[in-house]
Structures are given as structure tokens and as C-alpha cells.
Short mmCIF file of C-alpha atoms and ligand atoms in Angstrom, two decimals:
data_model
loop_
_atom_site.label_atom_id
_atom_site.label_comp_id
_atom_site.label_asym_id
_atom_site.label_seq_id
_atom_site.Cartn_x
_atom_site.Cartn_y
_atom_site.Cartn_z
CA UNK A 14 11.93 19.74 12.49
CA UNK A 15 11.58 22.79 13.53
CA UNK A 16 14.54 25.20 14.88
CA UNK A 17 13.98 26.85 18.12
CA UNK A 18 15.85 29.69 18.93
CA UNK A 19 15.70 33.11 19.80
CA UNK A 20 18.14 35.41 19.70
CA UNK A 21 19.28 37.86 22.61
CA UNK A 22 18.01 41.25 22.27
CA UNK A 23 19.67 44.58 23.96
CA UNK A 24 17.36 47.21 24.07
CA UNK A 25 20.38 49.52 25.15
CA UNK A 26 22.79 48.83 22.32
CA UNK A 27 23.23 51.24 19.53
CA UNK A 28 22.84 48.29 17.17
CA UNK A 29 19.19 48.36 15.78
CA UNK A 30 16.94 45.30 16.66
CA UNK A 31 16.72 44.05 13.41
CA UNK A 32 20.56 43.79 12.76
CA UNK A 33 20.66 42.56 16.17
CA UNK A 34 17.98 39.64 15.32
CA UNK A 35 20.07 39.01 11.79
CA UNK A 36 23.31 38.53 13.36
CA UNK A 37 21.93 36.51 16.25
CA UNK A 38 20.27 34.04 13.74
CA UNK A 39 23.09 33.99 11.34
CA UNK A 40 25.64 33.09 13.99
CA UNK A 41 22.90 30.39 15.04
CA UNK A 42 22.66 28.99 11.46
CA UNK A 43 26.68 29.11 10.60
CA UNK A 44 27.40 27.24 13.96
CA UNK A 45 24.79 24.83 13.59
CA UNK A 46 22.64 25.42 16.57
CA UNK A 47 19.84 25.90 13.74
CA UNK A 48 20.24 23.07 11.49
CA UNK A 49 20.40 22.93 7.81
CA UNK A 50 17.11 21.94 6.46
CA UNK A 51 15.18 22.99 9.89
CA UNK A 52 12.27 24.98 10.04
CA UNK A 53 12.62 28.36 11.68
CA UNK A 54 9.77 30.30 13.36
CA UNK A 55 7.58 32.41 10.99
CA UNK A 56 8.13 35.95 11.68
CA UNK A 57 4.64 36.48 13.17
CA UNK A 58 5.62 34.02 15.80
CA UNK A 59 8.68 35.20 16.41
CA UNK A 60 7.65 38.71 16.63
CA UNK A 61 5.24 37.54 19.08
CA UNK A 62 7.80 35.33 21.29
CA UNK A 63 10.39 38.49 21.30
CA UNK A 64 7.74 41.20 21.54
CA UNK A 65 8.98 43.20 18.48
CA UNK A 66 7.00 44.16 15.82
CA UNK A 67 6.78 42.22 12.61
CA UNK A 68 7.96 44.17 10.37
CA UNK A 69 11.35 44.21 12.35
CA UNK A 70 11.52 40.44 11.87
CA UNK A 71 10.48 40.51 8.22
CA UNK A 72 13.52 42.74 7.69
CA UNK A 73 15.73 40.67 9.66
CA UNK A 74 14.81 37.52 7.65
CA UNK A 75 15.03 39.48 4.58
CA UNK A 76 18.59 39.93 5.50
CA UNK A 77 18.80 36.51 6.08
CA UNK A 78 17.35 35.28 2.71
CA UNK A 79 19.81 37.87 0.88
CA UNK A 80 22.94 36.07 2.30
CA UNK A 81 21.26 32.72 1.05
CA UNK A 82 21.09 31.30 4.92
CA UNK A 83 17.30 30.75 5.04
CA UNK A 84 14.68 30.42 2.22
CA UNK A 85 11.30 30.97 2.25
CA UNK A 86 8.38 28.94 1.32
CA UNK A 87 5.37 31.19 0.80
CA UNK A 88 2.66 29.49 2.76
CA UNK A 89 4.98 26.24 3.31
CA UNK A 90 7.09 28.41 6.12
CA UNK A 91 10.60 30.03 6.49
CA UNK A 92 13.43 27.08 6.37
CA UNK A 93 17.41 27.15 7.28
CA UNK A 94 19.22 26.56 3.83
CA UNK A 95 20.52 22.91 3.08
CA UNK A 96 23.50 24.96 1.37
CA UNK A 97 24.87 27.09 3.43
CA UNK A 98 27.87 29.82 2.30
CA UNK A 99 31.26 29.40 3.38
CA UNK A 100 31.63 30.37 6.96
CA UNK A 101 32.88 33.80 7.31
CA UNK A 102 35.72 34.76 9.78
CA UNK A 103 34.08 37.22 11.78
CA UNK A 104 30.59 37.96 13.66
CA UNK A 105 29.83 40.62 10.88
CA UNK A 106 27.63 39.94 7.68
CA UNK A 107 29.05 38.01 5.18
CA UNK A 108 31.94 39.50 2.92
CA UNK A 109 30.83 37.63 0.02
CA UNK A 110 30.08 39.26 -3.36
CA UNK A 111 26.71 40.00 -3.90
CA UNK A 112 24.92 37.16 -6.11
CA UNK A 113 25.14 38.15 -9.70
CA UNK A 114 27.53 40.63 -9.42
CA UNK A 115 30.28 39.88 -11.32
CA UNK A 116 33.64 40.94 -11.55
CA UNK A 117 36.59 39.63 -13.40
CA UNK A 118 39.43 41.17 -11.95
CA UNK A 119 42.10 39.31 -14.05
CA UNK A 120 40.60 39.22 -17.93
CA UNK A 121 37.92 41.25 -19.51
CA UNK A 122 35.79 43.06 -19.51
CA UNK A 123 33.02 40.63 -20.98
CA UNK A 124 31.31 42.21 -24.00
CA UNK A 125 28.13 43.83 -22.21
CA UNK A 126 29.88 44.06 -18.53
CA UNK A 127 28.62 47.02 -16.76
CA UNK A 128 29.84 49.65 -14.93
CA UNK A 129 33.58 50.17 -17.33
CA UNK A 130 34.08 52.41 -19.84
CA UNK A 131 34.81 51.94 -24.00
CA UNK A 132 38.33 50.16 -23.91
CA UNK A 133 38.82 51.02 -27.38
CA UNK A 134 38.24 54.96 -27.59
CA UNK A 135 40.41 56.23 -24.89
CA UNK A 136 42.35 59.11 -25.53
CA UNK A 137 45.88 57.50 -24.67
CA UNK A 138 48.13 60.19 -26.28
CA UNK A 139 46.87 63.26 -23.74
CA UNK A 140 46.47 60.64 -20.98
CA UNK A 141 50.03 59.55 -21.03
CA UNK A 142 51.42 63.17 -21.36
CA UNK A 143 49.48 63.46 -18.41
CA UNK A 144 51.08 61.27 -16.41
CA UNK A 145 54.64 62.16 -17.62
CA UNK A 146 54.24 65.60 -16.44
CA UNK A 147 52.77 64.00 -13.11
CA UNK A 148 56.01 61.81 -12.65
CA UNK A 149 58.35 64.93 -13.46
CA UNK A 150 56.32 67.22 -11.04
CA UNK A 151 56.70 64.05 -8.49
CA UNK A 152 60.48 63.84 -8.89
CA UNK A 153 60.79 67.84 -8.75
CA UNK A 154 59.13 68.02 -5.24
CA UNK A 155 60.46 67.44 -1.72
CA UNK A 156 59.39 64.21 -0.43
CA UNK A 157 57.12 65.37 2.49
CA UNK A 158 53.44 64.38 3.64
CA UNK A 159 50.73 65.54 1.06
CA UNK A 160 47.58 67.09 2.27
CA UNK A 161 45.30 64.01 3.26
CA UNK A 162 42.38 65.68 1.92
CA UNK A 163 43.56 65.30 -1.31
CA UNK A 164 45.59 67.96 -3.83
CA UNK A 165 44.57 71.18 -3.75
CA UNK A 166 44.83 71.78 -7.43
CA UNK A 167 42.30 68.57 -8.12
CA UNK A 168 40.03 69.40 -5.55
CA UNK A 169 39.92 73.14 -7.65
CA UNK A 170 39.72 71.32 -10.87
CA UNK A 171 37.05 69.26 -9.50
CA UNK A 172 34.98 72.26 -7.96
CA UNK A 173 35.12 74.15 -11.39
CA UNK A 174 33.88 70.50 -13.35
CA UNK A 175 31.23 70.24 -10.99
CA UNK A 176 29.75 73.90 -11.38
CA UNK A 177 30.15 73.72 -15.10
CA UNK A 178 28.91 70.07 -15.77
CA UNK A 179 26.74 69.56 -12.70
CA UNK A 180 25.57 72.70 -12.03
CA UNK A 181 27.09 72.33 -8.37
CA UNK A 182 28.76 75.18 -6.84
CA UNK A 183 30.91 74.18 -3.71
CA UNK A 184 34.66 75.85 -2.47
CA UNK A 185 37.79 73.12 -2.84
CA UNK A 186 37.77 73.02 1.04
CA UNK A 187 34.81 70.97 0.60
CA UNK A 188 36.07 68.50 -1.45
CA UNK A 189 37.75 65.34 -0.51
CA UNK A 190 39.75 62.87 -2.62
CA UNK A 191 38.49 59.34 -2.21
CA UNK A 192 39.28 55.79 -3.37
CA UNK A 193 36.26 55.90 -5.66
CA UNK A 194 32.64 55.75 -4.43
CA UNK A 195 33.25 52.89 -2.35
CA UNK A 196 36.37 54.59 -0.22
CA UNK A 197 33.84 57.72 -0.05
CA UNK A 198 31.02 55.79 1.57
CA UNK A 199 33.38 54.51 4.20
CA UNK A 200 34.51 57.79 5.07
CA UNK A 201 30.82 59.19 4.95
CA UNK A 202 29.95 56.10 7.20
CA UNK A 203 32.56 56.62 9.87
CA UNK A 204 33.24 60.45 10.00
CA UNK A 205 29.38 61.05 10.44
CA UNK A 206 29.22 57.69 13.09
CA UNK A 207 26.05 56.08 10.96
CA UNK A 208 27.30 52.77 11.40
CA UNK A 209 24.55 50.54 13.40
CA UNK A 210 22.08 53.10 12.28
CA UNK A 211 18.83 52.61 9.90
CA UNK A 212 19.27 54.12 6.17
CA UNK A 213 16.78 54.11 3.07
CA UNK A 214 18.21 52.69 0.15
CA UNK A 215 16.49 52.21 -3.29
CA UNK A 216 14.76 49.20 -4.31
CA UNK A 217 16.00 48.08 -6.80
CA UNK A 218 19.35 49.22 -6.16
CA UNK A 219 23.40 48.98 -6.22
CA UNK A 220 23.65 45.39 -4.33
CA UNK A 221 27.34 46.70 -3.48
CA UNK A 222 25.86 49.74 -1.39
CA UNK A 223 23.02 47.49 0.43
CA UNK A 224 26.08 45.05 1.46
CA UNK A 225 28.62 47.77 2.39
CA UNK A 226 25.95 49.26 4.79
CA UNK A 227 24.84 45.66 6.37
CA UNK A 228 28.72 45.07 6.82
CA UNK A 229 28.82 48.43 8.67
CA UNK A 230 25.50 47.36 11.01
CA UNK A 231 23.23 49.48 8.78
CA UNK A 232 19.66 48.34 8.63
CA UNK A 233 18.30 48.97 5.27
CA UNK A 234 15.24 50.10 4.80
CA UNK A 235 13.92 49.37 1.31
CA UNK A 236 12.62 52.65 -0.81
CA UNK A 237 10.93 51.80 -4.01
CA UNK A 238 11.58 52.97 -7.41
CA UNK A 239 9.12 54.17 -9.63
CA UNK A 240 8.95 55.70 -13.09
CA UNK A 241 9.69 59.02 -11.37
CA UNK A 242 13.04 57.47 -9.24
CA UNK A 243 12.93 56.80 -5.88
CA UNK A 244 9.99 57.22 -3.42
CA UNK A 245 11.00 57.60 0.30
CA UNK A 246 8.57 55.65 2.49
CA UNK A 247 9.07 58.61 5.07
CA UNK A 248 6.64 57.06 7.53
CA UNK A 249 9.42 55.10 8.78
CA UNK A 250 10.70 56.44 12.03
CA UNK A 251 14.81 56.99 13.17
CA UNK A 252 16.30 56.97 9.86
CA UNK A 253 19.34 58.54 9.67
CA UNK A 254 20.30 58.65 6.00
CA UNK A 255 19.72 57.41 2.57
CA UNK A 256 21.55 56.41 -0.29
CA UNK A 257 20.62 57.39 -3.56
CA UNK A 258 21.56 57.51 -7.23
CA UNK A 259 19.39 60.93 -8.60
CA UNK A 260 21.17 61.48 -11.32
CA UNK A 261 20.69 58.02 -13.03
CA UNK A 262 18.56 55.59 -10.82
CA UNK A 263 21.12 52.13 -10.96
CA UNK A 264 19.75 50.29 -12.04
CA UNK A 265 16.73 51.41 -13.85
CA UNK A 266 18.24 54.54 -15.55
CA UNK A 267 15.92 57.45 -15.01
CA UNK A 268 16.77 60.88 -13.34
CA UNK A 269 14.94 61.79 -10.14
CA UNK A 270 11.96 64.05 -11.00
CA UNK A 271 12.16 67.52 -9.76
CA UNK A 272 9.06 67.06 -7.49
CA UNK A 273 10.82 63.67 -5.88
CA UNK A 274 13.95 65.91 -5.60
CA UNK A 275 12.16 68.63 -3.74
CA UNK A 276 10.52 65.73 -1.43
CA UNK A 277 13.91 63.79 -0.33
CA UNK A 278 15.76 67.11 0.31
CA UNK A 279 12.96 68.08 2.52
CA UNK A 280 12.79 64.45 4.10
CA UNK A 281 16.54 64.99 5.17
CA UNK A 282 15.59 68.58 6.53
CA UNK A 283 12.45 67.46 8.60
CA UNK A 284 13.93 64.39 9.74
CA UNK A 285 17.50 66.01 10.81
CA UNK A 286 18.97 63.18 8.15
CA UNK A 287 21.49 63.18 5.45
CA UNK A 288 21.26 62.20 1.87
CA UNK A 289 24.14 60.39 0.54
CA UNK A 290 24.29 61.25 -3.45
CA UNK A 291 25.85 58.75 -5.39
CA UNK A 292 26.53 60.61 -8.94
CA UNK A 293 28.71 57.13 -9.95
CA UNK A 294 27.92 58.28 -14.05
CA UNK A 295 28.20 61.88 -13.54
CA UNK A 296 27.32 63.76 -16.81
CA UNK A 297 27.34 60.56 -18.52
CA UNK A 298 23.26 61.18 -19.22
CA UNK A 299 22.56 60.35 -22.99
CA UNK A 300 19.83 61.98 -23.78
CA UNK A 301 19.37 65.84 -23.44
CA UNK A 302 21.17 67.41 -21.25
CA UNK A 303 22.26 65.95 -17.91
CA UNK A 304 20.05 66.68 -14.83
CA UNK A 305 21.89 68.63 -12.37
CA UNK A 306 23.52 67.13 -8.98
CA UNK A 307 20.80 67.16 -6.19
CA UNK A 308 23.87 68.82 -4.04
CA UNK A 309 22.84 71.98 -6.19
CA UNK A 310 19.26 71.94 -4.48
CA UNK A 311 20.11 71.46 -1.04
CA UNK A 312 19.15 74.45 0.63
CA UNK A 313 19.48 72.75 4.04
CA UNK A 314 23.21 71.49 3.65
CA UNK A 315 21.85 67.39 4.00
CA UNK A 316 23.14 66.43 0.49
CA UNK A 317 26.68 64.94 0.72
CA UNK A 318 27.58 64.35 -3.11
CA UNK A 319 29.96 61.85 -3.74
CA UNK A 320 31.36 61.36 -7.54
CA UNK A 321 33.70 58.79 -9.36
CA UNK A 322 36.38 58.39 -12.07
CA UNK A 323 35.56 54.73 -12.56
CA UNK A 324 33.01 54.97 -15.40
CA UNK A 325 34.47 58.30 -16.70
CA UNK A 326 38.02 57.42 -17.02
CA UNK A 327 39.47 54.14 -15.46
CA UNK A 328 38.07 52.04 -12.31
CA UNK A 329 41.14 50.86 -12.13
CA UNK A 330 42.41 54.58 -10.79
CA UNK A 331 40.49 53.89 -7.63
CA UNK A 332 39.65 57.79 -7.51
CA UNK A 333 36.59 59.47 -6.61
CA UNK A 334 35.72 62.65 -4.37
CA UNK A 335 33.19 63.59 -1.63
CA UNK A 336 31.68 66.91 -1.33
CA UNK A 337 30.71 67.98 2.13
CA UNK A 338 28.50 70.87 3.33
CA UNK A 339 31.06 73.58 4.36
CA UNK A 340 29.91 72.87 8.20
CA UNK A 341 31.43 69.41 7.98
CA UNK A 342 34.40 70.12 6.64
CA UNK A 343 36.61 70.18 9.76
CA UNK A 344 35.16 67.05 10.88
CA UNK A 345 35.78 65.08 7.57
CA UNK A 346 39.44 66.55 7.52
CA UNK A 347 40.21 65.43 10.77
CA UNK A 348 38.50 61.66 9.88
CA UNK A 349 40.46 61.38 6.59
CA UNK A 350 43.55 62.70 8.32
CA UNK A 351 43.71 59.77 10.67
CA UNK A 352 41.65 57.11 8.81
CA UNK A 353 41.59 57.56 4.89
CA UNK A 354 43.93 59.80 3.49
CA UNK A 355 43.49 60.76 0.11
CA UNK A 356 46.11 57.98 -1.97
CA UNK A 357 48.77 58.55 -4.16
CA UNK A 358 49.94 62.00 -5.60
CA UNK A 359 51.39 60.92 -8.92
CA UNK A 360 47.40 59.73 -9.84
CA UNK A 361 45.71 62.51 -8.50
CA UNK A 362 48.20 64.81 -10.19
CA UNK A 363 47.75 62.86 -13.69
CA UNK A 364 44.08 63.42 -13.42
CA UNK A 365 44.65 66.76 -12.81
CA UNK A 366 46.85 67.68 -15.62
CA UNK A 367 44.04 65.84 -17.60
CA UNK A 368 41.39 67.89 -16.25
CA UNK A 369 43.49 71.37 -16.75
CA UNK A 370 44.13 70.34 -20.18
CA UNK A 371 40.63 70.02 -21.51
CA UNK A 372 40.66 66.35 -21.96
CA UNK A 373 38.41 65.43 -19.48
CA UNK A 374 35.56 67.41 -21.05
CA UNK A 375 36.52 66.24 -24.47
CA UNK A 376 36.62 62.98 -23.53
CA UNK A 377 32.96 62.99 -21.95
CA UNK A 378 31.55 64.98 -24.89
CA UNK A 379 33.12 61.97 -26.87
CA UNK A 380 32.05 59.55 -25.15
CA UNK A 381 28.38 60.52 -24.68
CA UNK A 382 27.68 60.11 -28.24
CA UNK A 383 29.79 56.99 -28.79
CA UNK A 384 27.50 55.47 -25.81
CA UNK A 385 24.11 56.90 -27.17
CA UNK A 386 25.48 55.40 -30.96
CA UNK A 387 25.91 51.80 -29.33
CA UNK A 388 22.99 51.87 -27.42
CA UNK A 389 20.75 52.36 -30.31
CA UNK A 390 22.68 49.80 -31.97
CA UNK A 391 22.08 47.35 -29.53
CA UNK A 392 18.51 47.98 -29.00
CA UNK A 393 18.09 47.54 -32.86
CA UNK A 394 19.62 44.19 -32.61
CA UNK A 395 18.02 43.14 -29.35
CA UNK A 396 14.55 43.86 -31.01
CA UNK A 397 15.12 41.93 -34.20
CA UNK A 398 16.56 38.81 -32.03
CA UNK A 399 15.20 38.87 -28.40
CA UNK A 400 11.74 36.80 -28.02
CA UNK A 401 8.92 39.54 -28.18
CA UNK A 402 7.60 38.48 -24.65
CA UNK A 403 10.69 40.12 -23.10
CA UNK A 404 10.62 43.60 -22.54
CA UNK A 405 13.20 46.09 -23.58
CA UNK A 406 13.68 49.20 -21.67
CA UNK A 407 16.58 51.46 -22.58
CA UNK A 408 15.35 55.24 -21.41
CA UNK A 409 18.43 56.17 -19.36
CA UNK A 410 21.55 55.34 -17.98
CA UNK A 411 24.56 53.13 -19.40
CA UNK A 412 22.57 49.90 -19.91
CA UNK A 413 19.44 48.48 -21.81
CA UNK A 414 17.15 46.43 -19.42
CA UNK A 415 15.27 42.78 -20.31
CA UNK A 416 12.51 42.35 -18.00
CA UNK A 417 11.44 38.59 -18.03
CA UNK A 418 7.65 38.01 -17.78
CA UNK A 419 6.58 35.24 -15.07
CA UNK A 420 9.21 33.55 -12.83
CA UNK A 421 12.50 33.21 -15.37
CA UNK A 422 15.54 32.34 -13.05
CA UNK A 423 17.47 35.42 -14.14
CA UNK A 424 20.84 34.52 -12.03
CA UNK A 425 20.90 31.02 -13.79
CA UNK A 426 20.31 32.70 -17.52
CA UNK A 427 23.14 35.55 -16.49
CA UNK A 428 25.41 32.59 -14.80
CA UNK A 429 25.15 31.08 -18.50
CA UNK A 430 25.79 34.06 -20.05
CA UNK A 431 28.94 34.57 -18.10
CA UNK A 432 30.21 31.10 -19.30
CA UNK A 433 29.63 32.48 -22.75
CA UNK A 434 31.64 35.80 -21.77
CA UNK A 435 28.80 37.76 -21.88
CA UNK A 436 29.06 39.35 -19.11
CA UNK A 437 25.43 40.00 -18.45
CA UNK A 438 24.10 40.63 -14.65
CA UNK A 439 20.59 39.67 -13.31
CA UNK A 440 18.34 42.09 -12.19
CA UNK A 441 16.87 40.26 -9.10
CA UNK A 442 20.11 40.35 -7.03
CA UNK A 443 19.40 44.45 -7.02
CA UNK A 444 16.28 44.28 -5.28
CA UNK A 445 15.61 43.93 -1.60
CA UNK A 446 12.16 43.35 -1.45
CA UNK A 447 10.09 39.74 -1.63
CA UNK A 448 9.16 39.88 -4.71
CA UNK A 449 11.98 41.07 -7.21
CA UNK A 450 11.81 41.73 -11.03
CA UNK A 451 13.50 39.12 -12.91
CA UNK A 452 15.34 40.54 -15.71
CA UNK A 453 19.00 41.10 -17.19
CA UNK A 454 20.83 44.05 -17.23
CA UNK A 455 23.41 44.67 -20.67
CA UNK A 456 25.88 47.23 -20.79
CA UNK A 457 26.32 49.25 -23.67
CA UNK A 458 29.97 50.94 -23.34
CA UNK A 459 31.92 48.39 -25.28
CA UNK A 460 29.20 47.15 -27.50
CA UNK A 461 30.43 46.90 -31.43
CA UNK A 462 29.05 47.04 -34.85
CA UNK A 463 30.94 44.44 -36.40
CA UNK A 464 30.17 41.96 -33.27
CA UNK A 465 26.65 43.04 -31.60
CA UNK A 466 24.33 41.03 -34.13
CA UNK A 467 26.01 37.69 -33.31
CA UNK A 468 25.92 38.73 -29.41
CA UNK A 469 22.31 39.24 -29.50
CA UNK A 470 21.69 35.84 -31.22
CA UNK A 471 23.62 34.41 -28.73
CA UNK A 472 21.66 35.75 -25.88
CA UNK A 473 18.43 35.15 -27.59
CA UNK A 474 18.69 31.61 -27.69
CA UNK A 475 20.05 31.85 -24.24
CA UNK A 476 16.84 33.21 -23.01
CA UNK A 477 14.79 31.48 -25.06
CA UNK A 478 16.48 27.97 -23.61
CA UNK A 479 15.62 28.85 -20.35
CA UNK A 480 12.13 30.91 -20.62
CA UNK A 481 10.32 29.59 -23.65
CA UNK A 482 12.37 26.83 -24.56
C1 LIG B 28 25.73 52.58 -8.25
C2 LIG B 28 26.88 52.64 -8.14
N1 LIG B 28 27.51 53.67 -7.57
C3 LIG B 28 29.13 53.60 -7.92
C4 LIG B 28 29.94 53.15 -8.31
C5 LIG B 28 31.33 52.92 -8.34
O1 LIG B 28 32.40 52.85 -7.62
P1 LIG B 28 33.59 53.07 -7.48
O2 LIG B 28 33.70 54.59 -7.32
O3 LIG B 28 34.04 52.81 -6.04
O4 LIG B 28 34.33 51.77 -8.54
C6 LIG B 28 29.34 51.77 -9.28
C7 LIG B 28 29.91 51.22 -9.95
O5 LIG B 28 29.73 50.00 -10.77
C8 LIG B 28 27.75 52.08 -9.33
O6 LIG B 28 27.04 51.04 -10.02
#
């Protein structure tokens, strides 16, 4: 059975045509107008019927596929999935967690969980001291509204940190305290009016960023990543911004090469576009000296730099910072005052105390050494245990990547690993393109000497059963 459905398009709307097709077909599928298991028009046919380019339809189909609403069977055509995700409450892309991004909010972290700091090496004494002083300061102060941009003393510390550790000089007035990277991204989308526009995202790239943009009605254009980092397909027109991880490409780990850094900044300037720099792992680059922030090369005031304390201190703090070009400070100040003021002053004060006491820098230095050691340990064990057909890539980043040959089901393997509390992520959901790489991402921060061998053996058995068994 072929489902005939032509989404209504309004070319006057600010929402892109891709997004309109995506939203139209999505509600048709969820309402049952396009039945489960029915065949949908090929993107070539739909492009002819609607009079829009094939690329536009193809991208809308990719978004539907990302959300598990359709399946493509190569020459066998495109079909509505037979099992659909839960119906969401509003006419926006689903708020489901992306497939294959596991978060355990209660227990954990699991052994190879990515994106969390080492649990056993935190400088608790200095941290408690910083909080005790912060609480005393809060009690001694008048109870008035705090600066919505964030505590000036913390913004000064962050500006100092960026200058020394990330080679980026900025004024504290350019710094905004946010609820991590996620909060900062929301602020940028709102303040800059970027909802419903078009953006480059890295492919592969952080699935949560892609989902966040899709929820804001942004059409995401995949920018491929090679050994030098991301390469923007600059012939694509009307792209308003790019979200990039130049310091440590997520998930592949390399730093953006000098030539590519120049390319992306030049593109932003020529295209009158913006770069959102996701510096999620900041200075935590394990081999050699950390490359400086891309914002440090920003001759044209086009880069909005975002840092987070999630990897360096604790994701539970929900603290990060956004640094905007000086000409945008008033715009952002007005926005955050009304819609996204910085959070608890006690938490901000505690981090400021911790930084001012020199503990943050010391902690980062220690973690770099520790993580490098843990990564080496893990790689040695994986090399011994894992089937030689699985490629192990460990250069750069806070992860080790395992790549499978052929068509192994990395999501199924990661699901099994999840049940065994290994906390491994599948690689394929990090891709937007039609042919994702298949593999696994292993976090290294909580690898321990006494258990790494047994965990590697356990993982090896799992992979062998699924891939070679
Ligand atoms: C690529 C990337 N960006 C940002 C973040 C951090 O986000 P947040 O600061 O909201 O915790 C993560 C954490 O997993 C990440 O992997």
C-alpha cells in the first residue's frame, strides 16, 4: 500500500521547506493519516510533485528516519515504520532522547560512560571549603536580585582562565553564566533569532545538539568530518550558523587543523553567519598542549564560545559559560535578564572560590595525567582482548572508539553492554548521513587498573557474539 500525502507548503513562512515537509509528514504519520507500514513516495517523486529540490526532500526524510518514523530499504523504497515512537504532545520534533544516548540519572556512572568526570579523584576537601565559604558569603549578604549575567567575580575568573588555558582574551562583560552548554545553546538560539533557520552540524556529531536544533525548527545540514576535523560544505546557501567542536571533535577526538580553523572563520565572515564553538572539554586535551579556542582566531567577531564545567567538575552543577563578541553584549544581556538569568549564586560563588584558590587549575592538570594513564591502560587491554578485525582508534578525545567492519548492529551491542552496566555508546546515532559508521564509544575517565581487564574481556565476548559469532 502506498500512502499518498502532500504536505502543504508556505514559502512565506520563516520555517524552512525541509522543516515544513518534516513536520507535515511527521504529524501525518503520528495521526495515522499515513498508515504504519505503508509505502511513502520516493524523494524523487515527492520533489517533482512539490516542485522543490531533491536535496530538500532527502533531508526531510533523513530527519524522519532519525526519529524512527520511516525506514528506507534502498531500492525497496521508503516506508512508514511499523512500530512508531510514543506520540509527543506538541507539533514539534519529538523530545525523546536520541537513540543510543544513555543517561542513568539515578545510579551510575557505568564503567565506560562517556562525558562524566572521574568519580574517585575529586578534590573533595578543597571543594567543600569553597562551598562552605560560598554559603557563609550568601548568609552575610543582603537578599537582592543578583546580576542576571552571572556573578562578576566568577566571570572575571572565567575570563582569566580562558586567557591562560584557552589562549582567548575576552572582557568579563562578554561572559554569561549559563546552565551548561545546553543552556547556553538555548540562549544563543533565542537571542540571535536563529530558530527556524539553517545550520551546519558535524557529521558525526553530538546527537543532542542535532536534536536540540531540530526542536528549535532548525534545519541541520551535515558537514562531514575527516582526519583534519570538520569540512563545511560551503556551497550550501542560506546557512545562518554552525555548531562545531574545534578543540576535540565529538565524537572522533581530533582538534580542527589550522587550515580548517581559518576556513570556518572565513566562511562565517563571508556568509554573514555565526559559529557556535562547543568547547565542552576545554583544556582536557590529553596529548600535547591543548589547541587554543577557535574564538581566539576570530578576527571578524563571528564566534560565540561556550564552555562547560560538566566534564571538568561535575555535570550536576549545571554550570557553563557563554562568551559573545563585544558588539553583542547588550543584545544578550537584555535576553538573559528576561528569559535565562544565571542560576544559584551560591553555586557560582563556590566555583569562583574554587578557581580563585588555584584548585581548578591543579585539578585539571591532575585529571589530564590521570585520564591519559587510564586511556593507555584501556587501549592496552582492548588490543589484547578485542577481535583484530575491530579497529581501535584512541588519538585525541576523552574516549576510545572501536569501529566494526561491515554492518554490525552497534545499537544492539551497546544495548547489551548497557544491561551489563558497561555504559558504552553506539557510534551510528552520532551520524546524520545515510551511511553511518558502526562502532562503539568508550569513556576512559572511570577505567580502573584492577577491573579493566575483566571489563575488556566482557566487552570482547559481547562484540564477538554479535559480530563474529
Ligand atoms: C559534545 C558535547 N557538548 C556539550 C556537552 C555538555 O553539555 P552540558 O554542559 O550541557 O552538560 C557534552 C556532554 O556530554 C558533549 O558531549
